[in-house]
Amino acid sequence: MLTPTSIALLIAGYFCVLLIIAYLTGRKSDKASFFTGNNQSPWLVVSYGMIGAALSAVTFVSIPGSVQTKGFFAAQFFVGNMVGYLFITFVLIPLYYKLKLVSIYSYLENRFGWFSYKTGSFFFLVSQSFGAGLRMLLAIKILQVLFDLDNSHMWWLAVLFLVLIFLYTFKAGIKTIVWTDLLQTTFLLLAALSIVWIIFSKMQLGFGEIVDLGTEKGYWKWYDGDVKSGTYFWKQFISGILIAMAMMGLDQNMMQKSLTCKNVREAQKNTFVFSFSVGIAQILFLFLGMMLFLFADVNGIELPTKTFEQNGEMVTAIATDKVLPYLTLNHFGIFASIMFVLGTAAAAFSSVDSALTALTTSFCYDFLGIEKRKNPTQLKTITHIGFSLVMLLIILAFQNSGDNVFDLIFGLAGYTYSPLLGLFLLGIFTKVKLNDWSVPIACLATPVIAYFMNNYLNATYGFNIGFLTIFTGAVITIILLLLFKFIPFKVEK
């Protein structure tokens, strides 16, 4: 069994490799390298590396854990994602390259006006800050299990990793991230594959026998036909399409990597290949989850639990986010433990590094006008530090959350990305002119209206909208913006 010292040495060694990559990519970097990578990134490297950024700690731990109650229902969502990526490949990528965008939200200024532009960027900053913060929270929770630490140690673990991430990203930014993502993806996938292989060897069952056992235990279920359920097929599939469009295509973090490719054709090849490869990787992690619970069931292993408040009552349930680390470290041997630690390190760094770079890029271009400033390096560094502190506050605010982190991230995304989705859909598919001043009001009102509508439908009719909130939110945004068109009022910026 690995000791805390050996775990720390493994993580330190992994970080040293990241520093070497940062040094090599940063030697000939200039002011544009941080934001655009000088548009010289090989598309295949970008595509492969984006898998790790899309997976992060959420896929590594939270998705396998979700199999305990939801089986393979998440696959319905992932298939929808693949369709959404086609929209990104053939609609958004050509648009962004045609306009030569650095921050993708500047499209909204060209299409609707100044207020629309700032509102779009603001919603990205909020969405990405929460998403990245929660992903890193999960990675830190894994580290707490590794080092047998409680929540009182959360703050310094978060500070430590944010400082480490700052050290290898602050100089070359996205130019470094493209190559560090390559390393992180490799270790995430190798960790999952090695653990699956070890469980197979321990259980001594063939693939067909595993599937039969998973069906018997209720894990091997792919389709939910209950229309009231939050995991109903069409809710998952449609929300998968829309969330992919929003969280990938309208997200500076993911699009900034695609925009570092040499030209539009290579960027399209990048997203097209990524769309299928990330889907396969996500299914792998669902299969890993089934293997974990089957191993525990067959061997009578008592899994870790958590106690939290729900509807005014204290509830005890399996701590699904701790199942993978618990079983790996205690039952799968030294090799699996080493791969898990390296996968955790990859997940921890990939959760935040590209997000911090994207947040810095968006704020610098959209709010500071850094391309016109005389001190761009100083502003970039201050902004980078500022968003690191924002991440820290989010991690500390949600450290006692009892929710599955996968559900929490995509649940929040439905509220925060839906105004962006509504704005871009109106801009791309219509010739409608909006009252620009009304956009911030409509976009801020949307999450509030969507939240109360979801609660009403659930409480009154038992109808759980689930991840489809992003669809209802986008519709609400569009309706509000069209209604505001009839109010003849102008605001000077």
Short mmCIF file of C-alpha atoms in Angstrom, two decimals:
data_model
loop_
_atom_site.label_atom_id
_atom_site.label_comp_id
_atom_site.label_asym_id
_atom_site.label_seq_id
_atom_site.Cartn_x
_atom_site.Cartn_y
_atom_site.Cartn_z
CA MET A 1 0.00 0.00 0.00
CA LEU A 2 1.28 3.48 -0.85
CA THR A 3 2.37 5.70 2.02
CA PRO A 4 1.55 9.45 2.17
CA THR A 5 5.22 10.15 1.45
CA SER A 6 5.28 8.01 -1.70
CA ILE A 7 2.02 9.60 -2.87
CA ALA A 8 3.48 13.07 -2.36
CA LEU A 9 6.62 12.08 -4.30
CA LEU A 10 4.55 10.75 -7.21
CA ILE A 11 2.57 13.99 -7.42
CA ALA A 12 5.75 16.06 -7.11
CA GLY A 13 7.34 14.06 -9.94
CA TYR A 14 4.30 14.62 -12.13
CA PHE A 15 4.43 18.36 -11.43
CA CYS A 16 8.12 18.46 -12.36
CA VAL A 17 7.23 17.03 -15.77
CA LEU A 18 4.62 19.79 -16.17
CA LEU A 19 7.27 22.39 -15.32
CA ILE A 20 9.61 20.96 -17.96
CA ILE A 21 6.83 21.20 -20.57
CA ALA A 22 6.12 24.76 -19.46
CA TYR A 23 9.79 25.67 -19.80
CA LEU A 24 10.09 24.16 -23.28
CA THR A 25 6.90 25.80 -24.57
CA GLY A 26 7.63 29.13 -22.92
CA ARG A 27 11.19 29.68 -24.16
CA LYS A 28 10.14 31.38 -27.39
CA SER A 29 6.79 32.70 -26.27
CA ASP A 30 5.64 36.27 -26.80
CA LYS A 31 2.61 38.32 -25.73
CA ALA A 32 0.33 36.45 -28.14
CA SER A 33 1.42 33.00 -26.94
CA PHE A 34 -0.60 33.16 -23.73
CA PHE A 35 -3.87 33.93 -25.54
CA THR A 36 -3.60 32.29 -28.99
CA GLY A 37 -0.62 29.91 -28.90
CA ASN A 38 0.57 31.83 -32.00
CA ASN A 39 -1.93 29.68 -33.98
CA GLN A 40 0.65 26.94 -34.40
CA SER A 41 -0.84 24.02 -32.42
CA PRO A 42 -1.04 20.62 -34.24
CA TRP A 43 -4.75 19.72 -34.48
CA LEU A 44 -4.29 16.09 -33.41
CA VAL A 45 -2.43 17.15 -30.26
CA VAL A 46 -5.19 19.65 -29.44
CA SER A 47 -7.91 17.05 -30.05
CA TYR A 48 -6.29 14.40 -27.87
CA GLY A 49 -5.46 16.87 -25.10
CA MET A 50 -9.01 18.24 -25.03
CA ILE A 51 -10.22 14.79 -23.92
CA GLY A 52 -8.41 15.23 -20.61
CA ALA A 53 -9.77 18.75 -20.14
CA ALA A 54 -13.33 17.54 -20.86
CA LEU A 55 -12.98 14.55 -18.52
CA SER A 56 -11.08 15.97 -15.54
CA ALA A 57 -11.81 14.75 -12.00
CA VAL A 58 -15.55 14.66 -12.69
CA THR A 59 -15.26 11.79 -15.17
CA PHE A 60 -12.45 10.13 -13.25
CA VAL A 61 -14.42 9.73 -10.01
CA SER A 62 -17.93 11.16 -10.15
CA ILE A 63 -19.16 9.43 -13.33
CA PRO A 64 -18.11 5.93 -12.16
CA GLY A 65 -19.80 6.71 -8.84
CA SER A 66 -23.06 7.67 -10.55
CA VAL A 67 -23.49 4.11 -11.88
CA GLN A 68 -24.62 2.99 -8.41
CA THR A 69 -28.02 4.66 -8.77
CA LYS A 70 -28.27 5.61 -12.46
CA GLY A 71 -26.55 2.80 -14.30
CA PHE A 72 -25.44 3.85 -17.79
CA PHE A 73 -28.16 6.51 -18.17
CA ALA A 74 -25.42 9.15 -18.53
CA ALA A 75 -24.61 7.57 -21.91
CA GLN A 76 -27.85 9.11 -23.23
CA PHE A 77 -26.35 12.51 -22.37
CA PHE A 78 -22.99 11.63 -23.95
CA VAL A 79 -24.61 10.60 -27.25
CA GLY A 80 -26.36 13.97 -27.31
CA ASN A 81 -22.97 15.60 -26.75
CA MET A 82 -21.66 14.01 -29.95
CA VAL A 83 -24.46 15.59 -31.96
CA GLY A 84 -23.79 18.97 -30.33
CA TYR A 85 -20.12 18.76 -31.29
CA LEU A 86 -21.16 18.54 -34.97
CA PHE A 87 -22.81 21.96 -34.61
CA ILE A 88 -19.55 23.30 -33.17
CA THR A 89 -17.51 21.75 -35.98
CA PHE A 90 -19.55 22.95 -38.93
CA VAL A 91 -21.16 26.18 -37.65
CA LEU A 92 -19.20 27.79 -34.82
CA ILE A 93 -15.60 27.01 -35.82
CA PRO A 94 -15.93 28.57 -39.31
CA LEU A 95 -17.67 31.61 -37.78
CA TYR A 96 -14.95 32.20 -35.18
CA TYR A 97 -12.13 31.84 -37.71
CA LYS A 98 -13.86 34.08 -40.21
CA LEU A 99 -14.09 36.87 -37.61
CA LYS A 100 -10.53 36.16 -36.31
CA LEU A 101 -11.73 36.14 -32.71
CA VAL A 102 -9.52 35.84 -29.64
CA SER A 103 -12.41 36.15 -27.19
CA ILE A 104 -15.41 34.44 -28.77
CA TYR A 105 -17.81 36.81 -26.97
CA SER A 106 -16.73 39.72 -29.13
CA TYR A 107 -19.05 38.13 -31.74
CA LEU A 108 -21.97 39.38 -29.64
CA GLU A 109 -20.75 42.98 -29.92
CA ASN A 110 -20.60 42.70 -33.71
CA ARG A 111 -24.07 41.16 -33.81
CA PHE A 112 -26.05 42.95 -31.08
CA GLY A 113 -23.95 45.59 -29.31
CA TRP A 114 -21.79 46.49 -26.34
CA PHE A 115 -24.15 45.35 -23.55
CA SER A 116 -24.67 41.97 -25.22
CA TYR A 117 -20.92 41.50 -25.50
CA LYS A 118 -20.23 42.27 -21.86
CA THR A 119 -23.19 40.17 -20.69
CA GLY A 120 -22.03 37.14 -22.68
CA SER A 121 -18.53 37.38 -21.28
CA PHE A 122 -19.86 37.88 -17.74
CA PHE A 123 -21.96 34.71 -17.91
CA PHE A 124 -18.96 32.77 -19.17
CA LEU A 125 -16.82 34.06 -16.30
CA VAL A 126 -19.45 32.99 -13.76
CA SER A 127 -20.10 29.61 -15.42
CA GLN A 128 -16.45 28.71 -15.89
CA SER A 129 -15.44 29.84 -12.40
CA PHE A 130 -18.04 27.60 -10.77
CA GLY A 131 -17.42 24.68 -13.14
CA ALA A 132 -13.65 24.72 -12.70
CA GLY A 133 -13.88 25.34 -8.97
CA LEU A 134 -16.20 22.35 -8.48
CA ARG A 135 -13.99 20.12 -10.64
CA MET A 136 -10.99 21.03 -8.55
CA LEU A 137 -13.01 20.50 -5.36
CA LEU A 138 -13.59 16.90 -6.42
CA ALA A 139 -9.90 16.41 -7.19
CA ILE A 140 -9.00 17.78 -3.75
CA LYS A 141 -11.52 15.45 -2.11
CA ILE A 142 -9.68 12.56 -3.76
CA LEU A 143 -6.42 13.88 -2.33
CA GLN A 144 -8.01 14.04 1.12
CA VAL A 145 -8.77 10.33 0.84
CA LEU A 146 -5.22 9.63 -0.32
CA PHE A 147 -3.68 11.48 2.61
CA ASP A 148 -6.44 10.62 5.13
CA LEU A 149 -7.28 14.30 5.75
CA ASP A 150 -10.57 15.90 6.76
CA ASN A 151 -12.17 19.13 5.49
CA SER A 152 -10.11 21.29 7.83
CA HIS A 153 -7.22 20.75 5.40
CA MET A 154 -9.23 21.74 2.33
CA TRP A 155 -8.02 25.35 2.19
CA TRP A 156 -4.28 24.68 2.13
CA LEU A 157 -4.61 21.84 -0.40
CA ALA A 158 -6.55 24.22 -2.66
CA VAL A 159 -3.97 27.00 -2.19
CA LEU A 160 -1.10 24.58 -2.90
CA PHE A 161 -2.55 23.32 -6.18
CA LEU A 162 -3.59 26.77 -7.36
CA VAL A 163 -0.05 28.05 -6.76
CA LEU A 164 1.42 25.08 -8.64
CA ILE A 165 -0.94 25.65 -11.56
CA PHE A 166 -0.06 29.34 -11.65
CA LEU A 167 3.65 28.50 -11.85
CA TYR A 168 3.39 26.52 -15.09
CA THR A 169 0.66 28.54 -16.84
CA PHE A 170 1.39 32.22 -16.16
CA LYS A 171 4.03 32.68 -18.87
CA ALA A 172 2.94 30.85 -22.04
CA GLY A 173 -0.69 30.20 -21.09
CA ILE A 174 -2.64 28.31 -23.75
CA LYS A 175 0.58 27.42 -25.61
CA THR A 176 1.64 25.40 -22.56
CA ILE A 177 -1.85 24.03 -21.84
CA VAL A 178 -2.14 22.41 -25.28
CA TRP A 179 0.88 20.20 -24.48
CA THR A 180 0.25 19.59 -20.76
CA ASP A 181 -3.26 18.41 -21.67
CA LEU A 182 -1.62 15.74 -23.80
CA LEU A 183 0.12 14.35 -20.72
CA GLN A 184 -2.96 14.65 -18.53
CA THR A 185 -5.22 12.82 -20.98
CA THR A 186 -2.73 9.96 -21.22
CA PHE A 187 -2.56 9.41 -17.47
CA LEU A 188 -6.33 9.68 -16.99
CA LEU A 189 -7.02 7.03 -19.64
CA LEU A 190 -4.17 4.74 -18.54
CA ALA A 191 -5.41 4.90 -14.94
CA ALA A 192 -8.96 3.88 -15.95
CA LEU A 193 -7.81 1.10 -18.29
CA SER A 194 -5.35 -0.36 -15.77
CA ILE A 195 -7.97 -0.46 -12.98
CA VAL A 196 -10.54 -2.13 -15.28
CA TRP A 197 -7.95 -4.72 -16.31
CA ILE A 198 -7.03 -5.46 -12.66
CA ILE A 199 -10.71 -5.91 -11.66
CA PHE A 200 -11.22 -8.27 -14.61
CA SER A 201 -8.23 -10.34 -13.49
CA LYS A 202 -9.44 -10.45 -9.89
CA MET A 203 -13.04 -11.41 -10.71
CA GLN A 204 -11.97 -13.93 -13.39
CA LEU A 205 -15.11 -13.35 -15.46
CA GLY A 206 -15.48 -12.71 -19.18
CA PHE A 207 -17.07 -9.62 -20.68
CA GLY A 208 -20.40 -11.38 -21.29
CA GLU A 209 -20.49 -12.67 -17.72
CA ILE A 210 -19.76 -9.16 -16.41
CA VAL A 211 -22.64 -7.76 -18.47
CA ASP A 212 -25.01 -10.47 -17.23
CA LEU A 213 -24.03 -9.79 -13.63
CA GLY A 214 -24.37 -6.03 -14.16
CA THR A 215 -27.85 -6.56 -15.61
CA GLU A 216 -28.82 -8.70 -12.62
CA LYS A 217 -27.60 -6.06 -10.16
CA GLY A 218 -29.34 -3.21 -12.04
CA TYR A 219 -26.20 -1.40 -13.25
CA TRP A 220 -26.32 -2.35 -16.96
CA LYS A 221 -29.22 -0.07 -17.89
CA TRP A 222 -28.88 2.37 -20.78
CA TYR A 223 -32.36 3.70 -21.50
CA ASP A 224 -34.77 5.54 -19.16
CA GLY A 225 -38.33 5.66 -20.52
CA ASP A 226 -39.91 7.42 -17.50
CA VAL A 227 -40.93 10.84 -18.82
CA LYS A 228 -41.06 12.32 -15.29
CA SER A 229 -37.52 11.19 -14.45
CA GLY A 230 -34.57 13.57 -14.63
CA THR A 231 -32.72 10.90 -16.66
CA TYR A 232 -35.53 10.34 -19.21
CA PHE A 233 -33.93 9.61 -22.60
CA TRP A 234 -35.12 12.67 -24.51
CA LYS A 235 -34.28 15.02 -21.64
CA GLN A 236 -30.76 13.59 -21.48
CA PHE A 237 -30.26 13.45 -25.25
CA ILE A 238 -31.52 16.97 -26.03
CA SER A 239 -29.78 18.52 -23.03
CA GLY A 240 -26.60 16.67 -24.10
CA ILE A 241 -26.78 18.40 -27.50
CA LEU A 242 -27.43 21.84 -26.02
CA ILE A 243 -24.94 21.58 -23.15
CA ALA A 244 -22.22 20.48 -25.59
CA MET A 245 -23.03 23.48 -27.78
CA ALA A 246 -22.90 25.79 -24.75
CA MET A 247 -20.17 24.28 -22.56
CA MET A 248 -17.90 23.59 -25.53
CA GLY A 249 -18.86 25.82 -28.43
CA LEU A 250 -19.76 28.90 -26.37
CA ASP A 251 -17.03 28.35 -23.80
CA GLN A 252 -13.80 30.32 -24.10
CA ASN A 253 -11.93 27.55 -22.29
CA MET A 254 -12.52 24.83 -24.88
CA MET A 255 -12.76 27.05 -27.95
CA GLN A 256 -9.52 28.86 -27.14
CA LYS A 257 -7.68 25.57 -27.70
CA SER A 258 -9.38 24.97 -31.04
CA LEU A 259 -8.56 28.52 -32.11
CA THR A 260 -4.83 27.82 -31.61
CA CYS A 261 -4.91 25.49 -34.65
CA LYS A 262 -3.26 26.72 -37.83
CA ASN A 263 -6.46 27.19 -39.84
CA VAL A 264 -10.20 26.51 -39.87
CA ARG A 265 -9.84 23.12 -41.58
CA GLU A 266 -7.47 21.81 -38.89
CA ALA A 267 -9.69 23.21 -36.13
CA GLN A 268 -12.66 21.33 -37.63
CA LYS A 269 -10.68 18.09 -37.79
CA ASN A 270 -9.79 18.67 -34.14
CA THR A 271 -13.38 19.00 -32.89
CA PHE A 272 -14.73 16.23 -35.16
CA VAL A 273 -12.22 13.64 -33.94
CA PHE A 274 -12.62 14.86 -30.37
CA SER A 275 -16.42 14.41 -30.50
CA PHE A 276 -16.14 10.64 -30.96
CA SER A 277 -13.02 9.97 -28.90
CA VAL A 278 -14.33 11.75 -25.79
CA GLY A 279 -17.62 9.81 -26.06
CA ILE A 280 -15.73 6.51 -26.09
CA ALA A 281 -13.66 7.65 -23.10
CA GLN A 282 -16.79 8.60 -21.13
CA ILE A 283 -18.37 5.18 -21.77
CA LEU A 284 -15.12 3.60 -20.52
CA PHE A 285 -15.54 5.42 -17.19
CA LEU A 286 -19.16 4.25 -16.91
CA PHE A 287 -17.96 0.69 -17.44
CA LEU A 288 -15.29 1.27 -14.79
CA GLY A 289 -18.05 2.35 -12.39
CA MET A 290 -20.03 -0.85 -12.97
CA MET A 291 -16.90 -2.93 -12.42
CA LEU A 292 -16.24 -1.17 -9.11
CA PHE A 293 -19.72 -1.81 -7.70
CA LEU A 294 -19.81 -5.40 -8.97
CA PHE A 295 -16.46 -6.07 -7.31
CA ALA A 296 -17.78 -4.65 -4.03
CA ASP A 297 -21.05 -6.62 -4.31
CA VAL A 298 -19.39 -9.95 -5.11
CA ASN A 299 -16.81 -9.59 -2.32
CA GLY A 300 -19.19 -8.14 0.28
CA ILE A 301 -17.12 -4.97 0.70
CA GLU A 302 -18.69 -2.21 2.77
CA LEU A 303 -18.27 1.05 0.84
CA PRO A 304 -17.66 4.47 2.45
CA THR A 305 -20.74 6.51 3.34
CA LYS A 306 -21.57 10.19 3.85
CA THR A 307 -24.17 11.98 5.96
CA PHE A 308 -25.78 15.20 4.76
CA GLU A 309 -28.95 17.25 5.16
CA GLN A 310 -31.73 16.78 2.60
CA ASN A 311 -35.17 18.37 2.88
CA GLY A 312 -34.55 19.16 6.53
CA GLU A 313 -33.49 15.60 7.44
CA MET A 314 -30.09 13.98 7.89
CA VAL A 315 -29.49 11.32 5.25
CA THR A 316 -26.80 8.63 5.06
CA ALA A 317 -25.83 7.26 1.65
CA ILE A 318 -22.86 5.71 -0.17
CA ALA A 319 -20.20 8.36 -0.81
CA THR A 320 -20.07 7.58 -4.54
CA ASP A 321 -17.22 10.03 -5.19
CA LYS A 322 -15.05 8.06 -2.74
CA VAL A 323 -15.74 4.56 -4.11
CA LEU A 324 -12.95 4.56 -6.72
CA PRO A 325 -10.19 5.83 -4.40
CA TYR A 326 -11.32 3.57 -1.54
CA LEU A 327 -11.36 0.36 -3.57
CA THR A 328 -8.22 1.17 -5.56
CA LEU A 329 -6.07 1.96 -2.55
CA ASN A 330 -7.32 -0.90 -0.40
CA HIS A 331 -8.07 -3.78 -2.76
CA PHE A 332 -6.37 -3.46 -6.17
CA GLY A 333 -2.67 -3.53 -5.34
CA ILE A 334 0.34 -1.24 -5.71
CA PHE A 335 0.28 -0.81 -9.52
CA ALA A 336 -3.37 0.28 -9.54
CA SER A 337 -2.64 2.65 -6.64
CA ILE A 338 0.25 4.27 -8.51
CA MET A 339 -1.84 4.71 -11.65
CA PHE A 340 -4.68 6.11 -9.58
CA VAL A 341 -2.41 8.69 -7.92
CA LEU A 342 -1.02 9.78 -11.29
CA GLY A 343 -4.54 9.91 -12.72
CA THR A 344 -5.63 12.00 -9.75
CA ALA A 345 -2.73 14.40 -10.26
CA ALA A 346 -3.68 14.69 -13.93
CA ALA A 347 -7.32 15.31 -12.99
CA ALA A 348 -6.41 17.90 -10.36
CA PHE A 349 -4.26 19.96 -12.71
CA SER A 350 -6.44 19.55 -15.82
CA SER A 351 -9.49 20.66 -13.81
CA VAL A 352 -8.22 24.19 -13.48
CA ASP A 353 -5.18 25.05 -15.63
CA SER A 354 -6.98 25.68 -18.92
CA ALA A 355 -9.95 27.24 -17.11
CA LEU A 356 -7.69 29.80 -15.43
CA THR A 357 -6.08 30.62 -18.77
CA ALA A 358 -9.47 31.03 -20.46
CA LEU A 359 -10.85 33.17 -17.62
CA THR A 360 -7.77 35.38 -17.78
CA THR A 361 -8.07 35.69 -21.57
CA SER A 362 -11.77 36.55 -21.50
CA PHE A 363 -11.46 39.15 -18.73
CA CYS A 364 -8.34 40.73 -20.22
CA TYR A 365 -9.87 41.11 -23.70
CA ASP A 366 -13.52 41.66 -22.82
CA PHE A 367 -13.22 43.98 -19.81
CA LEU A 368 -9.67 45.33 -19.68
CA GLY A 369 -9.03 45.83 -23.41
CA ILE A 370 -5.55 44.40 -22.89
CA GLU A 371 -4.62 44.64 -26.58
CA LYS A 372 -4.66 48.45 -26.18
CA ARG A 373 -2.88 48.66 -22.82
CA LYS A 374 0.74 49.63 -22.25
CA ASN A 375 1.27 47.12 -19.40
CA PRO A 376 -0.35 43.87 -20.70
CA THR A 377 1.95 41.46 -18.86
CA GLN A 378 1.26 43.04 -15.46
CA LEU A 379 -2.51 43.08 -16.08
CA LYS A 380 -2.47 39.47 -17.25
CA THR A 381 -0.59 38.34 -14.13
CA ILE A 382 -2.88 40.24 -11.73
CA THR A 383 -5.95 38.82 -13.46
CA HIS A 384 -4.52 35.29 -13.33
CA ILE A 385 -3.97 35.64 -9.57
CA GLY A 386 -7.42 37.17 -9.10
CA PHE A 387 -9.23 34.23 -10.68
CA SER A 388 -7.12 31.82 -8.65
CA LEU A 389 -8.55 33.48 -5.53
CA VAL A 390 -12.08 33.21 -6.96
CA MET A 391 -11.53 29.47 -7.44
CA LEU A 392 -10.36 29.16 -3.85
CA LEU A 393 -13.51 30.84 -2.52
CA ILE A 394 -15.78 28.58 -4.61
CA ILE A 395 -13.95 25.45 -3.40
CA LEU A 396 -14.36 26.51 0.23
CA ALA A 397 -18.02 27.47 -0.26
CA PHE A 398 -18.98 24.03 -1.64
CA GLN A 399 -16.64 21.82 0.38
CA ASN A 400 -19.49 20.35 2.45
CA SER A 401 -21.86 19.74 -0.46
CA GLY A 402 -23.64 16.38 -0.29
CA ASP A 403 -24.38 16.28 -4.02
CA ASN A 404 -22.78 14.14 -6.71
CA VAL A 405 -20.34 16.62 -8.28
CA PHE A 406 -21.22 15.55 -11.85
CA ASP A 407 -24.89 16.42 -11.25
CA LEU A 408 -23.95 19.61 -9.43
CA ILE A 409 -21.72 20.91 -12.26
CA PHE A 410 -24.14 20.19 -15.09
CA GLY A 411 -27.12 21.26 -13.01
CA LEU A 412 -25.57 24.70 -12.43
CA ALA A 413 -24.46 24.85 -16.07
CA GLY A 414 -28.09 24.61 -17.16
CA TYR A 415 -28.79 27.91 -15.41
CA THR A 416 -25.60 29.81 -16.20
CA TYR A 417 -25.03 28.76 -19.82
CA SER A 418 -28.66 29.01 -21.00
CA PRO A 419 -28.56 32.83 -21.49
CA LEU A 420 -25.41 32.42 -23.61
CA LEU A 421 -27.08 29.71 -25.67
CA GLY A 422 -30.17 31.87 -26.24
CA LEU A 423 -28.08 34.85 -27.34
CA PHE A 424 -25.92 32.91 -29.79
CA LEU A 425 -28.88 31.03 -31.28
CA LEU A 426 -30.67 34.32 -31.96
CA GLY A 427 -27.50 35.80 -33.41
CA ILE A 428 -26.58 32.91 -35.70
CA PHE A 429 -29.99 31.72 -36.94
CA THR A 430 -31.98 34.97 -37.17
CA LYS A 431 -31.52 38.51 -38.41
CA VAL A 432 -33.33 39.94 -35.39
CA LYS A 433 -32.02 43.23 -33.98
CA LEU A 434 -32.29 43.45 -30.21
CA ASN A 435 -32.61 46.34 -27.80
CA ASP A 436 -29.01 45.95 -26.65
CA TRP A 437 -29.65 47.59 -23.26
CA SER A 438 -32.22 44.88 -22.41
CA VAL A 439 -29.83 41.94 -22.79
CA PRO A 440 -28.32 42.10 -19.26
CA ILE A 441 -31.81 42.29 -17.72
CA ALA A 442 -33.15 39.34 -19.71
CA CYS A 443 -30.07 37.21 -19.09
CA LEU A 444 -30.03 37.88 -15.34
CA ALA A 445 -33.76 37.18 -15.07
CA THR A 446 -33.51 33.86 -16.93
CA PRO A 447 -31.86 31.69 -14.21
CA VAL A 448 -34.29 33.02 -11.59
CA ILE A 449 -37.38 32.28 -13.69
CA ALA A 450 -36.01 28.86 -14.73
CA TYR A 451 -35.26 27.93 -11.10
CA PHE A 452 -38.76 28.72 -9.81
CA MET A 453 -40.38 27.06 -12.83
CA ASN A 454 -38.35 23.86 -12.28
CA ASN A 455 -39.27 23.77 -8.58
CA TYR A 456 -42.96 24.35 -9.35
CA LEU A 457 -43.12 21.54 -11.93
CA ASN A 458 -41.28 19.14 -9.62
CA ALA A 459 -43.37 19.97 -6.52
CA THR A 460 -46.74 20.10 -8.29
CA TYR A 461 -46.49 17.39 -10.95
CA GLY A 462 -43.41 15.38 -9.91
CA PHE A 463 -41.84 16.37 -13.24
CA ASN A 464 -38.05 16.63 -12.97
CA ILE A 465 -36.63 18.73 -15.84
CA GLY A 466 -33.10 17.49 -15.08
CA PHE A 467 -30.32 18.77 -17.33
CA LEU A 468 -32.94 20.05 -19.80
CA THR A 469 -32.89 23.30 -17.81
CA ILE A 470 -30.47 24.62 -20.42
CA PHE A 471 -33.22 24.28 -23.06
CA THR A 472 -35.95 25.93 -20.99
CA GLY A 473 -33.51 28.66 -19.93
CA ALA A 474 -32.50 29.39 -23.53
CA VAL A 475 -36.18 29.61 -24.54
CA ILE A 476 -36.90 31.97 -21.63
CA THR A 477 -33.95 34.16 -22.68
CA ILE A 478 -35.15 34.35 -26.28
CA ILE A 479 -38.74 35.17 -25.25
CA LEU A 480 -37.61 37.93 -22.88
CA LEU A 481 -35.28 39.45 -25.46
CA LEU A 482 -38.02 39.48 -28.11
CA LEU A 483 -40.50 41.04 -25.66
CA PHE A 484 -38.01 43.78 -24.81
CA LYS A 485 -37.85 44.68 -28.50
CA PHE A 486 -41.20 46.37 -28.11
CA ILE A 487 -39.93 48.73 -25.40
CA PRO A 488 -38.63 51.89 -27.17
CA PHE A 489 -35.83 52.86 -24.83
CA LYS A 490 -32.13 53.40 -25.43
CA VAL A 491 -29.12 53.49 -23.09
CA GLU A 492 -25.77 54.97 -24.02
CA LYS A 493 -22.78 52.92 -22.91
#
